Coordinates of C-alpha atoms in Angstrom, one line a residue:
M1 CA 154.5 232.9 21.2
T2 CA 155.3 236.9 21.6
T3 CA 157.2 238.2 18.7
P4 CA 160.7 241.3 20.7
F5 CA 159.1 243.6 17.6
T6 CA 156.7 246.6 19.4
T7 CA 153.5 245.6 17.9
T8 CA 152.6 249.4 17.9
P9 CA 151.2 251.0 14.6
P10 CA 152.9 253.6 12.6
P11 CA 151.6 257.4 13.8
G12 CA 148.3 257.6 12.7
H13 CA 147.4 254.1 11.7
V14 CA 145.0 252.9 14.6
P15 CA 143.3 249.5 13.0
V16 CA 139.2 249.7 13.1
M17 CA 138.1 245.9 16.0
L18 CA 141.3 244.6 15.8
A19 CA 141.2 243.0 19.4
E20 CA 137.9 241.0 17.3
V21 CA 140.1 240.3 14.3
L22 CA 142.4 238.4 16.0
Q23 CA 139.8 237.2 17.9
M24 CA 138.4 236.0 15.3
L25 CA 141.3 234.6 13.3
A26 CA 142.9 233.1 16.1
P27 CA 146.5 233.0 14.9
R28 CA 148.8 230.6 15.7
D29 CA 153.1 229.2 15.8
G30 CA 153.6 227.7 12.3
A31 CA 150.4 229.0 10.3
T32 CA 149.9 230.7 7.2
Y33 CA 147.9 233.8 7.0
L34 CA 147.0 236.1 4.5
D35 CA 146.6 240.1 4.9
G36 CA 144.9 240.7 1.6
T37 CA 144.6 244.4 2.4
F38 CA 147.9 245.9 3.6
G39 CA 147.3 249.7 3.9
G40 CA 149.1 251.0 7.0
G41 CA 150.1 247.7 8.6
G42 CA 148.3 247.4 11.8
Y43 CA 146.2 244.3 11.6
A44 CA 149.8 242.2 10.0
R45 CA 152.2 243.8 12.6
A46 CA 149.5 242.4 15.1
I47 CA 148.8 239.0 13.7
L48 CA 153.4 238.4 13.6
A49 CA 152.8 239.5 17.3
A50 CA 150.5 236.6 17.7
A51 CA 152.0 234.0 17.1
R52 CA 155.1 232.7 15.9
C53 CA 153.9 232.9 12.1
T54 CA 153.9 233.2 8.4
L55 CA 152.4 235.9 7.1
W56 CA 151.7 237.0 3.1
A57 CA 150.0 240.5 2.5
I58 CA 148.6 241.9 -0.4
D59 CA 147.6 246.0 -1.6
R60 CA 147.7 247.9 -4.8
D61 CA 149.4 250.8 -3.2
P62 CA 152.9 251.1 -3.9
A63 CA 153.1 253.7 -0.4
A64 CA 151.3 250.4 1.3
I65 CA 154.4 248.1 0.2
R66 CA 157.1 251.1 1.2
R67 CA 155.4 250.3 4.3
G68 CA 155.6 247.0 4.3
E69 CA 159.3 246.8 3.5
A70 CA 160.2 248.9 6.4
L71 CA 157.9 246.3 8.2
Q72 CA 160.0 243.6 6.9
A73 CA 163.7 245.2 7.7
E74 CA 162.4 245.4 11.4
L75 CA 160.9 241.5 11.8
R76 CA 164.9 240.9 10.5
A77 CA 167.2 243.2 12.7
A78 CA 165.0 241.6 15.5
E79 CA 164.5 238.1 14.4
G80 CA 167.3 237.2 11.6
T81 CA 164.9 237.1 9.0
S82 CA 161.5 238.3 7.7
R83 CA 158.3 236.3 8.9
L84 CA 156.5 238.7 6.1
H85 CA 156.6 238.0 2.3
M86 CA 154.7 241.5 0.4
V87 CA 152.7 241.0 -2.7
E88 CA 152.4 244.1 -4.6
G89 CA 148.5 244.1 -6.5
G90 CA 145.0 243.3 -5.6
F91 CA 143.2 241.1 -3.1
G92 CA 140.7 239.8 -5.5
D93 CA 143.5 238.4 -8.2
M94 CA 145.3 237.1 -5.2
R95 CA 144.9 233.2 -6.3
A96 CA 146.8 234.2 -9.7
L97 CA 149.4 236.4 -6.6
L98 CA 150.5 233.2 -4.8
E99 CA 150.0 230.6 -6.9
A100 CA 153.0 232.3 -8.7
R101 CA 154.8 232.9 -5.4
D102 CA 154.1 228.6 -4.3
A103 CA 152.8 230.0 -1.8
P104 CA 150.4 227.5 0.7
P105 CA 147.6 227.2 1.9
L106 CA 146.0 230.0 3.5
D107 CA 144.6 229.0 7.3
G108 CA 143.7 232.0 7.4
V109 CA 142.3 235.9 5.6
V110 CA 142.3 238.9 7.4
L111 CA 140.3 241.7 4.8
D112 CA 139.8 245.5 5.7
L113 CA 137.6 247.4 2.8
G114 CA 137.5 250.2 1.9
V115 CA 139.9 253.3 1.8
S116 CA 143.4 253.1 4.7
S117 CA 143.7 256.4 6.9
F118 CA 146.8 257.0 4.5
Q119 CA 145.1 257.7 1.7
I120 CA 142.2 259.8 3.1
D121 CA 144.6 262.0 5.6
E122 CA 147.1 262.4 1.9
G123 CA 145.5 265.7 0.3
A124 CA 147.8 264.4 -2.8
R125 CA 145.2 261.5 -3.7
G126 CA 142.3 262.5 -3.6
F127 CA 140.0 260.5 -1.7
S128 CA 138.8 263.3 0.6
F129 CA 137.1 266.8 0.7
R130 CA 138.9 267.7 3.9
H131 CA 141.8 268.3 2.1
D132 CA 142.1 269.7 -1.1
G133 CA 144.5 268.2 -3.3
P134 CA 143.9 266.5 -7.1
L135 CA 140.8 265.3 -7.9
D136 CA 143.3 260.7 -8.7
M137 CA 141.1 258.6 -6.0
R138 CA 142.4 256.6 -7.6
M139 CA 143.7 252.8 -4.5
G140 CA 147.2 251.9 -6.9
D141 CA 149.0 254.4 -9.8
T142 CA 147.4 253.5 -13.0
G143 CA 144.1 254.0 -14.3
P144 CA 141.4 256.5 -15.4
T145 CA 141.2 259.0 -11.9
A146 CA 138.4 260.4 -10.3
A147 CA 138.8 263.6 -12.6
D148 CA 138.8 261.8 -16.0
I149 CA 134.5 260.1 -15.2
V150 CA 133.6 263.8 -13.5
N151 CA 135.1 264.9 -17.2
R152 CA 134.7 262.7 -19.5
T153 CA 131.2 260.4 -18.6
A154 CA 127.9 261.0 -19.7
E155 CA 125.5 263.1 -17.3
S156 CA 123.1 260.2 -17.0
D157 CA 126.0 257.3 -16.8
L158 CA 127.5 259.8 -14.0
A159 CA 124.3 259.6 -11.9
D160 CA 123.9 256.3 -12.3
I161 CA 127.4 256.4 -10.6
L162 CA 126.3 257.9 -7.6
Y163 CA 123.7 256.8 -7.2
Q164 CA 124.1 253.0 -7.3
Y165 CA 127.9 253.4 -5.3
G166 CA 126.9 256.3 -3.4
E167 CA 123.2 255.8 -2.9
E168 CA 123.2 259.3 -3.7
R169 CA 118.8 259.7 -4.2
L170 CA 119.4 263.2 -5.5
S171 CA 122.4 261.6 -7.7
R172 CA 120.6 263.0 -11.2
R173 CA 120.7 266.7 -10.1
V174 CA 124.5 265.9 -9.1
A175 CA 125.6 264.6 -12.0
R176 CA 123.9 268.4 -13.6
A177 CA 125.5 270.3 -11.7
I178 CA 129.1 268.4 -12.7
V179 CA 127.6 268.8 -15.9
A180 CA 126.9 272.5 -16.5
A181 CA 129.7 273.0 -14.1
R182 CA 132.4 271.5 -16.9
A183 CA 131.5 273.1 -19.3
E184 CA 132.8 276.1 -17.5
A185 CA 135.9 274.2 -16.8
P186 CA 137.8 270.9 -15.8
I187 CA 136.8 270.2 -12.0
L188 CA 140.2 269.2 -10.8
T189 CA 140.1 269.6 -7.8
T190 CA 138.4 267.9 -4.7
F191 CA 137.4 271.4 -2.7
R192 CA 135.6 272.0 -6.7
L193 CA 133.6 268.6 -6.8
A194 CA 132.9 269.0 -3.4
E195 CA 131.5 273.0 -3.8
I196 CA 129.7 271.8 -6.9
I197 CA 128.2 268.6 -5.5
R198 CA 127.1 271.0 -1.7
S199 CA 125.1 273.9 -4.2
V200 CA 122.6 270.5 -5.1
V201 CA 122.3 268.6 -1.7
P202 CA 121.4 270.3 0.9
G203 CA 122.2 269.0 4.6
D204 CA 120.3 267.1 6.9
R205 CA 120.0 266.2 10.4
S206 CA 122.8 263.3 10.8
G207 CA 125.9 266.2 11.0
I208 CA 127.2 264.3 7.5
D209 CA 128.7 266.4 4.4
P210 CA 126.8 266.5 1.0
A211 CA 129.1 265.6 -0.6
T212 CA 130.8 262.5 0.8
R213 CA 128.3 259.5 -1.1
S214 CA 128.6 261.2 -4.3
F215 CA 132.7 260.7 -3.2
Q216 CA 132.3 257.4 -2.6
G217 CA 130.4 256.8 -5.1
L218 CA 133.3 257.4 -7.9
R219 CA 136.0 256.9 -5.1
I220 CA 133.9 252.9 -5.2
H221 CA 134.1 252.6 -9.4
V222 CA 137.6 253.6 -9.6
N223 CA 138.8 251.2 -7.9
D224 CA 136.3 248.8 -9.4
E225 CA 136.0 248.1 -5.2
L226 CA 132.6 245.7 -5.6
G227 CA 134.6 243.9 -8.3
Q228 CA 137.2 243.4 -6.2
I229 CA 135.3 242.3 -3.5
R230 CA 133.6 239.5 -5.3
A231 CA 136.4 238.2 -6.7
G232 CA 138.7 238.1 -3.3
L233 CA 135.6 236.4 -1.7
D234 CA 135.2 233.6 -3.2
Q235 CA 139.3 232.8 -3.8
A236 CA 139.4 233.6 -0.4
L237 CA 138.0 231.1 0.4
E238 CA 138.9 228.6 -1.8
L239 CA 142.4 228.5 -0.5
L240 CA 141.6 228.6 2.8
A241 CA 142.8 225.3 4.4
P242 CA 140.8 223.3 6.7
G243 CA 140.1 225.0 9.7
G244 CA 141.0 228.3 7.8
R245 CA 139.5 231.8 9.1
L246 CA 138.1 233.9 6.5
V247 CA 137.4 237.8 8.4
V248 CA 136.2 240.7 6.8
V249 CA 135.9 243.9 7.9
S250 CA 133.9 246.5 5.6
F251 CA 132.9 249.8 6.5
H252 CA 128.8 250.1 5.1
S253 CA 126.2 248.1 3.6
L254 CA 127.6 247.9 -0.4
E255 CA 130.3 245.8 1.9
D256 CA 128.8 243.9 3.6
R257 CA 126.0 242.7 1.5
L258 CA 128.5 240.9 -1.2
V259 CA 130.1 239.7 2.4
K260 CA 127.3 238.8 4.0
Q261 CA 125.4 236.4 0.8
A262 CA 129.3 235.4 -0.4
M263 CA 129.3 233.7 3.6
H264 CA 125.9 232.5 3.8
R265 CA 126.5 230.8 0.7
A266 CA 129.6 228.9 1.5
A267 CA 128.1 228.4 4.8
G268 CA 124.9 226.8 2.9
R269 CA 122.9 229.2 4.4
L270 CA 120.8 231.3 1.4
P271 CA 118.1 230.2 -0.3
G272 CA 118.4 226.8 -2.3
P273 CA 116.6 226.7 -5.7
S274 CA 113.6 225.4 -6.6
R275 CA 111.8 222.0 -5.4
Y276 CA 110.7 221.5 -9.0
D277 CA 115.3 222.5 -10.3
P278 CA 116.8 218.8 -10.5
R279 CA 120.0 220.6 -8.8
S280 CA 118.2 220.8 -5.7
I281 CA 118.7 217.1 -4.8
Q282 CA 122.2 218.0 -5.0
A283 CA 121.8 221.1 -3.4
R284 CA 120.2 218.3 -0.6
D285 CA 122.3 216.0 -0.4
E286 CA 125.4 218.1 -0.7
A287 CA 126.1 219.0 3.3
P288 CA 128.7 223.1 3.7
S289 CA 131.8 223.2 4.0
F290 CA 131.9 226.3 5.7
R291 CA 130.3 227.1 9.5
L292 CA 129.8 230.7 9.9
L293 CA 131.6 232.7 12.8
T294 CA 129.4 235.6 13.3
G295 CA 125.9 234.5 13.3
R296 CA 125.0 238.9 13.3
T297 CA 127.9 240.5 12.4
L298 CA 130.1 242.8 14.9
R299 CA 130.2 246.5 15.5
P300 CA 132.8 247.9 17.1
G301 CA 132.4 249.0 21.4
E302 CA 131.5 252.2 22.0
A303 CA 134.7 252.7 23.9
E304 CA 136.8 252.9 20.3
C305 CA 134.3 254.4 18.7
R306 CA 134.7 257.4 20.7
A307 CA 138.2 257.3 20.4
N308 CA 138.9 256.1 16.7
S309 CA 135.3 258.7 14.4
R310 CA 136.2 255.7 11.1
A311 CA 135.4 252.6 13.4
R312 CA 132.0 253.9 13.8
S313 CA 130.1 252.2 10.4
A314 CA 133.0 249.1 10.8
R315 CA 131.3 245.4 11.0
L316 CA 133.0 242.7 10.7
R317 CA 132.0 239.3 9.8
A318 CA 133.6 235.9 10.1
I319 CA 133.3 232.4 9.0
E320 CA 135.9 229.4 9.4
R321 CA 136.6 226.0 6.9
L322 CA 135.5 222.6 8.5
P323 CA 138.1 220.5 9.3
L324 CA 138.2 217.3 7.0
V325 CA 136.9 214.4 8.9
D326 CA 138.2 211.2 8.9
I327 CA 135.5 208.3 8.1
P328 CA 137.4 204.5 9.1
A329 CA 137.0 202.4 5.9
T330 CA 133.8 199.5 6.6
S331 CA 134.6 196.3 5.5
P332 CA 131.7 194.6 3.5
T333 CA 131.4 192.1 6.2
E334 CA 130.1 195.7 8.6
R335 CA 127.8 196.9 6.8
R336 CA 124.3 197.0 6.9
P337 CA 122.1 195.5 4.5

């Protein structure tokens, strides 16, 4: 059943791989879903329009919560009630956030990992070197900023952050340049940090800005993104009702690796323990309770990549909790000896 409110996302927001997300999630009337990364509300709006279902939506960005509240008001005006419930917080805490609100088991969860279009495009948030602004990078409004990390972290630790989370091969060179620059004056803006990085990292044939990897590393560290992903994946799988589906869109190898490992582990696709380990006996006897819906990652089509450059690095994985199977009771006389 299609709802009467518009499915058009707000200006400046183009949800990535929306058709594939809806196909994998398969929204249905009367079901309950979770959008763990509300952002601009593109997925949420499409889910609510695809079926007369209930949607819980989580985001730790107060600006995203305000956008969600506007969508709630739109739903009330169109339907007289709102099937959308907004929750401020990180999706890595979804279990506690939903239990505190007596939410029912979930028939589906969608996670769009990484930074949202609104956060990138708003210079004051400090996520992008395309806009000059304060070096913040926080998805929420609490905790240390990127400026705090850049100006206070020891050189060796800073190099580790850039290497582990940004996969920057020249991380030690970048960290050394940052420490030298901050000795002259604190590094407080995105433009200044980008200039420092470009001064020691040469460009390459890819055309990617030399500051890209370091900015990614800082952003992931500031927001503990990988920790949120690990916790969120585990909890999402636990919260799914039988037949429920988890759909995840990621944008770089660090994210996708965690998604792949969590889903393959749940579906029994990871190598088990050694045959000499007693746990291997139990592992062989336990059938997996999930099945993969995507054997390999799904990627956006050429048309979407041409229309939306941010879709180019996207990859989608999905998994389903197996439905419960009723096994008829066997009477003693029917049992085989």
